[in-house]
Short mmCIF file of C-alpha atoms and ligand atoms in Angstrom, two decimals:
data_model
loop_
_atom_site.label_atom_id
_atom_site.label_comp_id
_atom_site.label_asym_id
_atom_site.label_seq_id
_atom_site.Cartn_x
_atom_site.Cartn_y
_atom_site.Cartn_z
CA UNK K 1 181.29 343.89 -7.31
CA UNK K 2 177.77 343.02 -6.27
CA UNK K 3 176.31 340.23 -8.41
CA UNK K 4 172.71 339.89 -7.32
CA UNK K 5 170.59 341.05 -4.39
CA UNK K 6 167.66 338.99 -3.16
CA UNK K 7 165.27 341.20 -1.20
CA UNK K 8 163.12 339.05 1.12
CA UNK K 9 159.88 340.50 2.41
CA UNK K 10 156.55 339.18 3.73
CA UNK K 11 154.64 341.97 1.94
CA UNK K 12 155.24 343.88 -1.27
CA UNK K 13 153.20 346.58 -3.00
CA UNK K 14 151.11 346.12 -5.15
CA UNK K 15 150.61 342.42 -4.31
CA UNK K 16 149.99 342.38 -0.56
CA UNK K 17 150.16 345.15 2.01
CA UNK K 18 149.40 345.77 5.64
CA UNK K 19 151.71 348.77 6.12
CA UNK K 20 154.79 350.71 5.12
CA UNK K 21 157.00 347.62 4.70
CA UNK K 22 155.03 346.75 1.56
CA UNK K 23 155.67 350.22 0.10
CA UNK K 24 159.38 349.91 0.85
CA UNK K 25 159.57 346.41 -0.66
CA UNK K 26 157.83 347.62 -3.80
CA UNK K 27 159.92 350.75 -4.29
CA UNK K 28 163.45 350.19 -2.92
CA UNK K 29 164.34 347.21 -5.17
CA UNK K 30 163.14 349.20 -8.19
CA UNK K 31 165.27 352.19 -7.12
CA UNK K 32 168.26 349.85 -6.74
CA UNK K 33 167.66 348.48 -10.22
CA UNK K 34 167.67 352.07 -11.49
CA UNK K 35 171.19 352.29 -10.02
CA UNK K 36 172.21 349.24 -12.05
CA UNK K 37 171.93 346.63 -9.26
CA UNK K 38 170.40 343.26 -10.18
CA UNK K 39 167.77 343.08 -7.43
CA UNK K 40 165.00 340.48 -7.17
CA UNK K 41 162.27 340.31 -4.56
CA UNK K 42 160.76 337.24 -2.90
CA UNK K 43 157.48 337.03 -0.97
CA UNK K 44 154.91 334.34 -0.11
CA UNK K 45 152.15 333.65 -2.61
CA UNK K 46 149.11 334.52 -0.50
CA UNK K 47 145.67 333.19 -1.43
CA UNK K 48 144.22 336.44 -2.87
CA UNK K 49 147.26 336.98 -5.13
CA UNK K 50 147.06 333.38 -6.36
CA UNK K 51 143.33 333.75 -7.02
CA UNK K 52 143.81 337.04 -8.89
CA UNK K 53 144.31 337.29 -12.62
CA UNK K 54 147.99 338.15 -12.20
CA UNK K 55 149.86 336.42 -15.04
CA UNK K 56 152.37 334.38 -13.05
CA UNK K 57 155.14 332.51 -14.79
CA UNK K 58 156.31 329.20 -13.35
CA UNK K 59 159.99 329.43 -12.38
CA UNK K 60 160.38 325.94 -10.95
CA UNK K 61 159.97 323.74 -7.89
CA UNK K 62 162.24 323.63 -4.89
CA UNK K 63 162.72 320.72 -2.51
CA UNK K 64 164.62 320.96 0.73
CA UNK K 65 165.10 318.72 3.74
CA UNK K 66 163.00 319.70 6.71
CA UNK K 67 163.59 317.41 9.68
CA UNK K 68 163.02 313.82 8.62
CA UNK K 69 161.01 314.86 5.57
CA UNK K 70 161.37 316.82 2.37
CA UNK K 71 159.52 320.13 1.97
CA UNK K 72 158.34 321.33 -1.41
CA UNK K 73 157.27 324.67 -2.84
CA UNK K 74 156.69 326.01 -6.32
CA UNK K 75 158.27 329.26 -7.29
CA UNK K 76 156.20 331.58 -9.41
CA UNK K 77 157.39 334.79 -10.91
CA UNK K 78 156.03 338.16 -11.99
CA UNK K 79 158.76 340.41 -13.39
CA UNK K 80 161.40 340.78 -10.69
CA UNK K 81 159.16 339.36 -7.96
CA UNK K 82 159.35 335.67 -7.01
CA UNK K 83 156.51 334.07 -5.06
CA UNK K 84 156.82 331.05 -2.77
CA UNK K 85 153.76 328.97 -3.51
CA UNK K 86 152.68 326.54 -0.81
CA UNK K 87 148.96 326.35 -0.11
CA UNK K 88 149.28 324.83 3.33
CA UNK K 89 151.24 327.82 4.60
CA UNK K 90 150.12 330.74 2.44
CA UNK K 91 146.92 329.79 0.64
CA UNK K 92 144.65 331.79 2.92
CA UNK K 93 143.19 335.29 2.98
CA UNK K 94 145.21 337.11 5.64
CA UNK K 95 148.92 337.76 5.74
CA UNK K 96 149.51 337.28 9.44
CA UNK K 97 146.11 337.44 11.12
CA UNK K 98 142.52 336.37 10.89
CA UNK K 99 139.86 338.52 12.61
CA UNK K 100 142.59 340.55 14.39
CA UNK K 101 144.26 337.41 15.84
CA UNK K 102 147.64 336.01 14.77
CA UNK K 103 147.50 332.71 12.91
CA UNK K 104 148.62 330.05 15.39
CA UNK K 105 151.08 328.58 12.87
CA UNK K 106 152.91 331.82 12.01
CA UNK K 107 156.26 330.48 13.23
CA UNK K 108 156.02 327.44 10.98
CA UNK K 109 154.80 329.55 8.04
CA UNK K 110 157.60 332.07 8.15
CA UNK K 111 160.27 329.49 8.98
CA UNK K 112 159.17 327.75 5.80
CA UNK K 113 159.29 331.03 3.90
CA UNK K 114 162.79 331.83 5.23
CA UNK K 115 164.08 328.37 4.34
CA UNK K 116 162.59 328.72 0.83
CA UNK K 117 164.29 332.15 0.47
CA UNK K 118 167.64 330.50 1.18
CA UNK K 119 166.97 327.92 -1.52
CA UNK K 120 166.02 330.63 -4.00
CA UNK K 121 169.10 332.70 -3.12
CA UNK K 122 171.22 329.68 -4.04
CA UNK K 123 169.34 329.12 -7.31
CA UNK K 124 169.64 332.76 -8.35
CA UNK K 125 173.29 333.02 -7.32
CA UNK K 126 172.55 335.95 -4.99
CA UNK K 127 175.57 337.26 -3.11
CA UNK K 128 173.54 339.69 -0.97
CA UNK K 129 170.38 338.69 0.87
CA UNK K 130 168.45 341.60 2.33
CA UNK K 131 165.93 340.55 5.01
CA UNK K 132 163.13 342.65 6.41
CA UNK K 133 161.40 342.31 9.79
CA UNK K 134 160.89 339.18 11.88
CA UNK K 135 159.13 337.22 9.14
CA UNK K 136 162.46 336.95 7.28
CA UNK K 137 164.80 337.00 10.29
CA UNK K 138 165.37 333.24 10.11
CA UNK K 139 167.05 333.56 6.70
CA UNK K 140 170.48 334.33 8.24
CA UNK K 141 169.94 331.43 10.67
CA UNK K 142 169.36 328.92 7.86
CA UNK K 143 172.28 330.36 5.87
CA UNK K 144 174.51 329.88 8.91
CA UNK K 145 173.18 326.39 9.59
CA UNK K 146 173.84 325.43 5.95
CA UNK K 147 177.35 326.95 5.97
CA UNK K 148 176.46 329.42 3.22
CA UNK K 149 178.86 331.96 4.67
CA UNK K 150 179.76 333.54 1.35
CA UNK K 151 176.38 335.32 1.18
CA UNK K 152 176.23 338.78 2.77
CA UNK K 153 173.17 339.26 4.97
CA UNK K 154 171.48 342.53 5.85
CA UNK K 155 168.60 342.80 8.22
CA UNK K 156 166.32 345.83 8.27
CA UNK K 157 164.14 346.50 11.28
CA UNK K 158 161.00 348.28 10.08
CA UNK K 159 159.31 347.98 13.45
CA UNK K 160 160.89 346.61 16.62
CA UNK K 161 157.48 346.20 18.23
CA UNK K 162 156.84 343.03 16.22
CA UNK K 163 159.59 340.56 17.11
CA UNK K 164 158.02 337.19 16.37
CA UNK K 165 157.71 335.80 19.91
CA UNK K 166 156.78 332.14 20.26
CA UNK K 167 156.65 329.43 22.88
CA UNK K 168 159.76 327.28 23.27
CA UNK K 169 157.66 324.16 22.66
CA UNK K 170 157.55 325.18 18.97
CA UNK K 171 161.35 325.03 18.60
CA UNK K 172 161.33 321.63 16.81
CA UNK K 173 159.36 323.25 13.96
CA UNK K 174 162.44 325.27 12.99
CA UNK K 175 164.82 322.37 12.29
CA UNK K 176 167.76 324.53 13.34
CA UNK K 177 170.81 323.28 15.27
CA UNK K 178 169.98 322.96 18.96
CA UNK K 179 172.83 325.33 19.90
CA UNK K 180 170.87 328.18 18.25
CA UNK K 181 168.30 327.89 21.03
CA UNK K 182 170.39 329.82 23.53
CA UNK K 183 170.44 333.41 24.79
CA UNK K 184 173.20 334.42 22.33
CA UNK K 185 170.79 333.65 19.47
CA UNK K 186 167.09 332.79 19.34
CA UNK K 187 166.25 332.18 22.97
CA UNK K 188 164.58 335.00 24.82
CA UNK K 189 163.53 334.52 28.44
CA UNK K 190 162.88 330.85 27.82
CA UNK K 191 160.89 331.42 24.62
CA UNK K 192 161.74 332.01 20.96
CA UNK K 193 162.42 335.50 19.64
CA UNK K 194 162.76 335.27 15.86
CA UNK K 195 163.94 338.85 15.36
CA UNK K 196 166.99 338.14 17.52
CA UNK K 197 168.31 335.79 14.82
CA UNK K 198 168.19 338.61 12.28
CA UNK K 199 169.98 340.99 14.64
CA UNK K 200 172.65 338.59 15.86
CA UNK K 201 173.44 336.62 12.72
CA UNK K 202 173.29 339.27 9.98
CA UNK K 203 176.41 341.01 8.78
CA UNK K 204 174.73 344.39 9.14
CA UNK K 205 171.53 345.65 10.76
CA UNK K 206 169.74 348.86 9.97
CA UNK K 207 166.54 350.61 10.88
CA UNK K 208 164.58 353.01 8.75
CA UNK K 209 165.72 356.28 10.31
CA UNK K 210 168.83 357.44 12.12
CA UNK K 211 166.75 358.69 15.06
CA UNK K 212 165.03 355.30 15.51
CA UNK K 213 168.42 353.54 15.30
CA UNK K 214 169.51 355.64 18.31
CA UNK K 215 166.17 355.38 20.15
CA UNK K 216 165.97 351.58 20.09
CA UNK K 217 169.22 351.37 22.02
CA UNK K 218 167.38 352.94 24.98
CA UNK K 219 165.01 351.05 27.29
CA UNK K 220 162.03 353.34 26.47
CA UNK K 221 162.07 352.34 22.80
CA UNK K 222 164.03 349.08 22.87
CA UNK K 223 161.00 346.78 23.50
CA UNK K 224 163.25 344.52 25.59
CA UNK K 225 166.01 344.33 22.97
CA UNK K 226 167.83 347.59 23.76
CA UNK K 227 170.68 345.72 25.50
CA UNK K 228 171.18 343.43 22.52
CA UNK K 229 171.02 346.40 20.14
CA UNK K 230 173.62 348.29 22.16
CA UNK K 231 175.85 345.25 21.94
CA UNK K 232 175.64 345.28 18.13
CA UNK K 233 175.93 349.09 17.83
CA UNK K 234 179.07 348.62 15.70
CA UNK K 235 176.96 347.06 12.94
CA UNK K 236 173.74 349.08 13.41
CA UNK K 237 172.82 352.10 11.30
CA UNK K 238 169.78 354.07 10.12
CA UNK K 239 168.70 354.77 6.55
CA UNK K 240 165.58 356.82 6.05
CA UNK K 241 162.91 355.47 3.69
CA UNK K 242 161.71 357.26 0.61
CA UNK K 243 158.32 357.04 -1.05
CA UNK K 244 157.48 355.92 -4.55
CA UNK K 245 157.14 359.34 -6.16
CA UNK K 246 155.56 357.82 -9.28
CA UNK K 247 152.72 356.26 -7.28
CA UNK K 248 152.39 359.29 -5.01
CA UNK K 249 152.41 362.13 -7.53
CA UNK K 250 149.70 364.81 -7.23
CA UNK K 251 150.43 366.00 -10.77
CA UNK K 252 149.68 362.56 -12.16
CA UNK K 253 147.49 360.55 -9.81
CA UNK K 254 144.48 358.78 -11.33
CA UNK K 255 142.99 358.34 -7.84
CA UNK K 256 142.48 362.05 -7.09
CA UNK K 257 139.83 364.51 -8.31
CA UNK K 258 142.19 366.96 -10.04
CA UNK K 259 145.93 367.18 -10.62
CA UNK K 260 148.05 369.85 -8.93
CA UNK K 261 151.69 370.71 -8.29
CA UNK K 262 153.77 373.25 -6.34
CA UNK K 263 153.59 375.55 -9.37
CA UNK K 264 149.85 375.24 -9.92
CA UNK K 265 147.85 374.45 -6.80
CA UNK K 266 144.43 375.12 -8.32
CA UNK K 267 143.49 371.40 -8.42
CA UNK K 268 144.00 371.01 -4.67
CA UNK K 269 140.73 372.85 -3.95
CA UNK K 270 138.79 370.43 -6.17
CA UNK K 271 140.41 367.55 -4.28
CA UNK K 272 139.27 369.08 -1.00
CA UNK K 273 135.63 369.48 -2.02
CA UNK K 274 135.58 366.02 -3.59
CA UNK K 275 136.89 364.53 -0.33
CA UNK K 276 134.37 366.50 1.72
CA UNK K 277 131.54 365.13 -0.43
CA UNK K 278 132.93 361.59 -0.49
CA UNK K 279 133.21 361.50 3.30
CA UNK K 280 129.97 363.32 4.09
CA UNK K 281 131.68 366.44 5.45
CA UNK K 282 130.24 369.93 4.93
CA UNK K 283 131.52 371.23 1.59
CA UNK K 284 133.26 374.25 2.99
CA UNK K 285 136.56 375.51 1.53
CA UNK K 286 137.13 377.68 4.63
CA UNK K 287 137.03 374.81 7.13
CA UNK K 288 140.54 373.58 7.96
CA UNK K 289 140.53 369.89 7.08
CA UNK K 290 142.71 367.44 9.04
CA UNK K 291 143.49 363.94 7.73
CA UNK K 292 144.47 360.72 9.48
CA UNK K 293 145.36 357.47 7.71
CA UNK K 294 146.61 354.87 10.09
CA UNK K 295 146.70 351.45 11.56
CA UNK K 296 144.55 351.97 14.65
CA UNK K 297 147.05 350.78 17.24
CA UNK K 298 148.71 352.31 20.32
CA UNK K 299 151.92 353.09 18.40
CA UNK K 300 150.11 355.65 16.25
CA UNK K 301 148.87 357.74 19.18
CA UNK K 302 145.19 357.23 18.33
CA UNK K 303 144.37 357.73 22.03
CA UNK K 304 145.80 361.25 21.70
CA UNK K 305 143.57 362.03 18.74
CA UNK K 306 140.27 360.87 20.27
CA UNK K 307 139.95 363.64 22.90
CA UNK K 308 140.85 366.45 20.47
CA UNK K 309 138.22 365.61 17.84
CA UNK K 310 135.35 367.34 19.72
CA UNK K 311 137.58 370.43 20.03
CA UNK K 312 138.32 370.41 16.30
CA UNK K 313 134.62 370.16 15.50
CA UNK K 314 133.79 372.98 17.92
CA UNK K 315 136.41 375.19 16.26
CA UNK K 316 134.70 374.71 12.90
CA UNK K 317 137.43 372.41 11.62
CA UNK K 318 136.94 368.99 10.06
CA UNK K 319 138.60 365.56 10.31
CA UNK K 320 138.73 362.83 7.65
CA UNK K 321 139.91 359.58 9.23
CA UNK K 322 140.72 356.26 7.54
CA UNK K 323 142.05 353.28 9.41
CA UNK K 324 141.57 349.86 10.86
CA UNK K 325 143.00 347.95 13.76
CA UNK K 326 142.06 347.52 17.37
CA UNK K 327 138.27 347.22 17.80
CA UNK K 328 138.21 349.62 20.76
CA UNK K 329 139.67 352.44 18.64
CA UNK K 330 137.39 351.58 15.75
CA UNK K 331 134.30 351.82 18.00
CA UNK K 332 135.37 355.10 19.65
CA UNK K 333 136.03 356.69 16.26
CA UNK K 334 132.67 355.54 14.90
CA UNK K 335 130.97 357.07 17.96
CA UNK K 336 132.77 360.38 17.43
CA UNK K 337 131.77 360.51 13.78
CA UNK K 338 128.14 359.96 14.81
CA UNK K 339 128.45 362.69 17.46
CA UNK K 340 129.87 365.27 15.03
CA UNK K 341 128.23 364.67 11.64
CA UNK K 342 129.61 366.83 8.85
CA UNK K 343 132.67 367.62 10.97
CA UNK K 344 134.24 364.27 11.82
CA UNK K 345 134.08 361.51 9.25
CA UNK K 346 135.52 358.05 9.84
CA UNK K 347 135.94 355.16 7.47
CA UNK K 348 137.00 351.91 9.10
CA UNK K 349 138.81 349.73 6.60
CA UNK K 350 141.78 349.60 4.26
CA UNK K 351 141.16 351.67 1.14
CA UNK K 352 144.06 352.70 -1.06
CA UNK K 353 142.01 355.00 -3.30
CA UNK K 354 140.59 356.86 -0.30
CA UNK K 355 144.11 357.16 1.15
CA UNK K 356 145.15 359.03 -2.01
CA UNK K 357 142.04 361.24 -1.82
CA UNK K 358 142.69 362.11 1.85
CA UNK K 359 146.33 362.97 1.19
CA UNK K 360 145.29 365.18 -1.72
CA UNK K 361 142.22 366.80 -0.16
CA UNK K 362 143.35 367.74 3.35
CA UNK K 363 145.06 370.87 4.61
CA UNK K 364 146.88 369.13 7.47
CA UNK K 365 147.81 365.55 8.31
CA UNK K 366 147.92 364.42 11.96
CA UNK K 367 150.50 361.80 12.95
CA UNK K 368 151.08 361.82 16.72
CA UNK K 369 152.99 358.53 16.95
CA UNK K 370 154.39 357.38 20.29
CA UNK K 371 157.26 355.87 18.31
CA UNK K 372 157.79 355.82 14.56
CA UNK K 373 160.58 353.84 12.88
CA UNK K 374 160.24 356.00 9.75
CA UNK K 375 156.65 356.70 8.77
CA UNK K 376 155.63 357.22 5.18
CA UNK K 377 152.44 359.19 5.54
CA UNK K 378 154.17 362.38 6.66
CA UNK K 379 156.29 362.26 3.48
CA UNK K 380 153.30 361.47 1.29
CA UNK K 381 151.49 364.42 2.91
CA UNK K 382 154.34 366.80 2.12
CA UNK K 383 154.27 365.71 -1.49
CA UNK K 384 150.53 366.47 -1.64
CA UNK K 385 150.81 369.91 -0.05
CA UNK K 386 149.19 368.63 3.15
CA UNK K 387 151.05 369.99 6.16
CA UNK K 388 152.18 367.26 8.59
CA UNK K 389 151.65 367.65 12.33
CA UNK K 390 153.98 365.20 14.04
CA UNK K 391 155.52 364.16 17.35
CA UNK K 392 159.31 364.40 17.93
CA UNK K 393 160.13 360.70 17.48
CA UNK K 394 162.03 358.48 15.03
CA UNK K 395 161.50 359.16 11.35
CA UNK K 396 159.04 361.95 12.15
CA UNK K 397 161.92 363.85 13.77
CA UNK K 398 164.24 363.08 10.86
CA UNK K 399 161.93 363.93 7.95
CA UNK K 400 159.83 366.86 9.17
CA UNK K 401 161.58 370.16 9.84
CA UNK K 402 158.97 371.90 11.95
CA UNK K 403 158.18 375.56 12.32
CA UNK K 404 160.83 377.13 14.56
CA UNK K 405 163.31 374.30 13.95
CA UNK K 406 165.06 375.26 10.72
CA UNK K 407 165.21 377.43 7.62
CA UNK K 408 162.72 375.56 5.49
CA UNK K 409 159.96 374.33 7.80
CA UNK K 410 157.46 371.90 6.31
CA UNK K 411 155.23 371.09 9.28
CA UNK K 412 154.33 371.54 12.91
CA UNK K 413 155.75 369.66 15.88
CA UNK K 414 153.68 368.40 18.79
CA UNK K 415 156.06 369.18 21.65
CA UNK K 416 155.12 366.24 23.90
CA UNK K 417 153.31 362.97 23.39
CA UNK K 418 150.00 363.86 25.03
CA UNK K 419 146.60 365.19 24.03
CA UNK K 420 147.17 368.58 25.59
CA UNK K 421 150.26 369.20 23.46
CA UNK K 422 148.44 367.89 20.39
CA UNK K 423 145.48 370.16 21.07
CA UNK K 424 147.79 373.19 21.37
CA UNK K 425 149.46 372.37 18.05
CA UNK K 426 146.11 371.87 16.33
CA UNK K 427 144.95 375.25 17.61
CA UNK K 428 148.12 376.82 16.24
CA UNK K 429 147.59 375.16 12.86
CA UNK K 430 143.99 376.42 12.68
CA UNK K 431 145.27 379.91 13.46
CA UNK K 432 147.87 379.66 10.69
CA UNK K 433 145.22 378.36 8.25
CA UNK K 434 142.83 381.24 9.02
CA UNK K 435 145.10 384.16 9.85
CA UNK K 436 148.54 383.58 8.38
CA UNK K 437 147.95 382.44 4.82
CA UNK K 438 151.47 383.43 3.77
CA UNK K 439 153.01 381.04 6.30
CA UNK K 440 150.47 378.35 5.39
CA UNK K 441 151.47 378.56 1.72
CA UNK K 442 155.18 378.56 2.62
CA UNK K 443 154.90 375.39 4.73
CA UNK K 444 152.97 373.75 1.93
CA UNK K 445 155.42 374.76 -0.77
CA UNK K 446 158.50 373.79 1.25
CA UNK K 447 157.03 370.36 1.83
CA UNK K 448 156.19 369.86 -1.82
CA UNK K 449 159.74 370.79 -2.79
CA UNK K 450 161.43 368.42 -0.32
CA UNK K 451 163.08 365.36 -1.89
CA UNK K 452 161.20 362.39 -0.44
CA UNK K 453 162.11 360.02 -3.27
CA UNK K 454 164.15 356.84 -2.99
CA UNK K 455 167.06 358.27 -4.91
CA UNK K 456 169.27 359.17 -1.91
CA UNK K 457 168.23 356.25 0.37
CA UNK K 458 168.77 353.71 -2.45
CA UNK K 459 172.32 354.99 -2.88
CA UNK K 460 172.91 354.54 0.83
CA UNK K 461 171.69 350.93 0.68
CA UNK K 462 173.98 350.32 -2.27
CA UNK K 463 176.89 351.75 -0.28
CA UNK K 464 176.00 349.49 2.63
CA UNK K 465 175.86 346.40 0.38
CA UNK K 466 179.23 347.28 -1.16
CA UNK K 467 180.94 347.85 2.20
CA UNK K 468 179.63 344.57 3.59
CA UNK K 469 180.58 342.70 0.42
CA UNK K 470 184.13 344.10 0.64
CA UNK K 471 184.36 343.10 4.31
CA UNK K 472 183.27 339.58 3.49
CA UNK K 473 185.75 339.27 0.66
CA UNK K 474 188.63 340.63 2.71
CA UNK K 475 187.66 338.14 5.47
CA UNK K 476 188.06 335.25 3.06
CA UNK K 477 191.48 336.28 1.80
P1 ADP O 501 153.06 351.66 9.23
O1 ADP O 501 153.91 350.89 8.28
O2 ADP O 501 153.60 351.70 10.63
O3 ADP O 501 151.63 351.24 9.21
P2 ADP O 501 153.69 353.99 7.57
O4 ADP O 501 153.33 355.43 7.67
O5 ADP O 501 155.14 353.67 7.44
O6 ADP O 501 153.03 353.21 8.78
O7 ADP O 501 153.00 353.38 6.26
C1 ADP O 501 151.63 353.18 6.20
C2 ADP O 501 151.25 352.94 4.77
O8 ADP O 501 150.02 352.23 4.77
C3 ADP O 501 151.01 354.21 4.00
O9 ADP O 501 151.22 353.99 2.62
C4 ADP O 501 149.51 354.46 4.30
O10 ADP O 501 148.88 355.28 3.36
C5 ADP O 501 148.97 353.07 4.27
N1 ADP O 501 147.79 352.83 5.09
C6 ADP O 501 147.71 352.68 6.43
N2 ADP O 501 146.44 352.43 6.81
C7 ADP O 501 145.69 352.45 5.68
C8 ADP O 501 144.30 352.27 5.41
N3 ADP O 501 143.44 352.02 6.38
N4 ADP O 501 143.88 352.35 4.12
C9 ADP O 501 144.77 352.61 3.12
N5 ADP O 501 146.09 352.79 3.32
C10 ADP O 501 146.54 352.71 4.57
#
């Protein structure tokens, strides 16, 4: 019997978000609670959350030895979410970066967070601790160092590209046994690799799609850890993410111009014209409208999108793009929007309301990722009747049945990861939009009817917790 799960995450919707991990951390624990699991969440109390009017309740103070001294943090609480309050480490604006650069003390900050999570797990009597990405990967290391072997640990890799790499000179900041600084654990080519602790020391490791779980065991996708991942293949699995279907619900979304559903699509047109006006695009119902919402980084294949935008504009199509990230991509996109006014519109920034409007207002959604652990936007698109155009990688392969690939296609597949293949697929989608309305409606409807909720994935996590808990108990007999 599972007593209590503590879900540790550096970002949780609606409190702090830089990407999909926040959505998962907001929705999966709630879905687990719906299944009757006592599941609490813990995250750092970042400056903007502390400064907001959120009514936080004081849970208590924790003290723990850290080297020769004693560290202290307050624990605040909002419903099922616990916040680690320590101004020195978290009382600042950004989560991990300032002006696109990592904070220099990120190792110390997230070591502190991990150590505080261990303390909270003890206080709450958690028997399962579920860690997510490198920022929480030290939790199993502290549990091991403190001989808290009775707690089951799960580590979910949401993105292997961010491993938490630091210089060996920072090792003393971790206050971990010296023997952990060795290649079997945290050492990586003479430096520190925080994610390795999560992979090596957890009872089970999973990624957020079965395809990505296979891919990361190959050198092309393994980001230097494919050998290690192959060696733990016996405890590595993939569980696809869901989306929060209450937040992302076109029939009941306060952030879109008009409601619509698979049965009554009439509101979708109003959403399209509203988006065209909002983004300064020509208000033309007959122009195929392509959306992009993305971190502007190499992973997302932004360099594939740039060369096809002039083609889209020339074909009388439109693009609505929202994103932020690497300055070079931001500048190129701004230039393209100036070059094709009314056809290509770009908003650089993070804007949740506009994200909803783009999902609701577009005809197609472009997501040509070079690798994609799971991806949420393609599932959100399906739910909003916006046809996803995706590459054949990771979660995009697992969630989007493309035209020609199965009985109920929901999208289009870019056959290779290059601009030429993307351009061909975009041309095909424009043709379908203009000349094959029956197929267009079918793709749309199939997507809207696909189950993208957390209900199945949450059950799979519960199964995983139960299996690991049984293993641990049988080990102790
Ligand atoms: P990743 O986590 O790799 O960034 P996902 O597709 O898994 O990609 O999740 C991205 C989430 O972040 C989605 O909910 C998406 O709508 C949102 N998002 C990404 N960029 C922006 C942005 N600039 N403004 C608003 N929401 C964004």
